[in-house]
């Protein structure tokens, strides 16, 4: 949101913030959410680059297509372990995974 719009809202008595403010997340929880979003987005990006279907990735990680859809949607039921497993199964290196996580800082 641009500064002028934010100032108008504040002048009218409105409060502004981000999702972390609204959900009352701690800084640690915010960081975990950002890591989860970054990894899930990278799973989708790498899968598209490799021209793999969700079903093919699911087969590689011993899961289902619907689970891969949840991985890519950063569903809360998906563990960080499964996110990393999906990336490694597609050939991502530890350095690549580290770079994705590092971009959230």
PDB file of C-alpha atoms in Angstrom, residues 35-83:
ATOM      1  CA  UNK A  35       9.934 -20.350   4.715  1.00  0.00           C
ATOM      2  CA  UNK A  36       6.987 -22.642   4.001  1.00  0.00           C
ATOM      3  CA  UNK A  37       5.697 -20.278   1.280  1.00  0.00           C
ATOM      4  CA  UNK A  38       9.140 -19.941  -0.303  1.00  0.00           C
ATOM      5  CA  UNK A  39       9.728 -23.704  -0.389  1.00  0.00           C
ATOM      6  CA  UNK A  40       6.272 -24.513  -1.733  1.00  0.00           C
ATOM      7  CA  UNK A  41       6.632 -21.915  -4.466  1.00  0.00           C
ATOM      8  CA  UNK A  42      10.012 -23.340  -5.389  1.00  0.00           C
ATOM      9  CA  UNK A  43       8.561 -26.866  -5.575  1.00  0.00           C
ATOM     10  CA  UNK A  44       6.042 -25.601  -8.118  1.00  0.00           C
ATOM     11  CA  UNK A  45       8.695 -23.661 -10.041  1.00  0.00           C
ATOM     12  CA  UNK A  46      11.083 -26.619 -10.273  1.00  0.00           C
ATOM     13  CA  UNK A  47       8.265 -29.013 -11.198  1.00  0.00           C
ATOM     14  CA  UNK A  48       7.229 -26.700 -14.042  1.00  0.00           C
ATOM     15  CA  UNK A  49      10.837 -26.281 -15.197  1.00  0.00           C
ATOM     16  CA  UNK A  50      11.235 -30.067 -15.303  1.00  0.00           C
ATOM     17  CA  UNK A  51       7.846 -30.314 -17.061  1.00  0.00           C
ATOM     18  CA  UNK A  52       6.671 -32.833 -14.496  1.00  0.00           C
ATOM     19  CA  UNK A  53       3.041 -33.370 -13.616  1.00  0.00           C
ATOM     20  CA  UNK A  54       1.934 -33.379 -10.018  1.00  0.00           C
ATOM     21  CA  UNK A  55       1.325 -37.098 -10.464  1.00  0.00           C
ATOM     22  CA  UNK A  56       4.903 -37.719 -11.562  1.00  0.00           C
ATOM     23  CA  UNK A  57       6.274 -35.850  -8.558  1.00  0.00           C
ATOM     24  CA  UNK A  58       3.865 -37.729  -6.299  1.00  0.00           C
ATOM     25  CA  UNK A  59       5.141 -41.021  -7.655  1.00  0.00           C
ATOM     26  CA  UNK A  60       8.757 -39.955  -7.034  1.00  0.00           C
ATOM     27  CA  UNK A  61       8.078 -39.055  -3.396  1.00  0.00           C
ATOM     28  CA  UNK A  62       5.727 -41.960  -2.722  1.00  0.00           C
ATOM     29  CA  UNK A  63       2.670 -39.812  -2.227  1.00  0.00           C
ATOM     30  CA  UNK A  64      -0.490 -38.765  -4.046  1.00  0.00           C
ATOM     31  CA  UNK A  65      -1.219 -36.053  -6.591  1.00  0.00           C
ATOM     32  CA  UNK A  66      -3.528 -34.344  -4.113  1.00  0.00           C
ATOM     33  CA  UNK A  67      -0.692 -34.230  -1.578  1.00  0.00           C
ATOM     34  CA  UNK A  68       1.551 -32.550  -4.160  1.00  0.00           C
ATOM     35  CA  UNK A  69      -1.207 -29.988  -4.725  1.00  0.00           C
ATOM     36  CA  UNK A  70      -1.165 -29.339  -0.970  1.00  0.00           C
ATOM     37  CA  UNK A  71       2.633 -29.044  -1.045  1.00  0.00           C
ATOM     38  CA  UNK A  72       2.388 -26.389  -3.752  1.00  0.00           C
ATOM     39  CA  UNK A  73      -0.370 -24.564  -1.872  1.00  0.00           C
ATOM     40  CA  UNK A  74       1.766 -24.438   1.307  1.00  0.00           C
ATOM     41  CA  UNK A  75      -0.964 -26.263   3.194  1.00  0.00           C
ATOM     42  CA  UNK A  76      -0.341 -26.270   6.945  1.00  0.00           C
ATOM     43  CA  UNK A  77      -0.649 -30.070   7.027  1.00  0.00           C
ATOM     44  CA  UNK A  78       2.491 -30.415   4.881  1.00  0.00           C
ATOM     45  CA  UNK A  79       5.703 -30.810   6.874  1.00  0.00           C
ATOM     46  CA  UNK A  80       8.885 -28.954   6.048  1.00  0.00           C
ATOM     47  CA  UNK A  81      10.454 -32.393   5.657  1.00  0.00           C
ATOM     48  CA  UNK A  82       8.029 -33.243   2.844  1.00  0.00           C
ATOM     49  CA  UNK A  83       8.654 -29.893   1.136  1.00  0.00           C
TER      50      UNK A  83
END
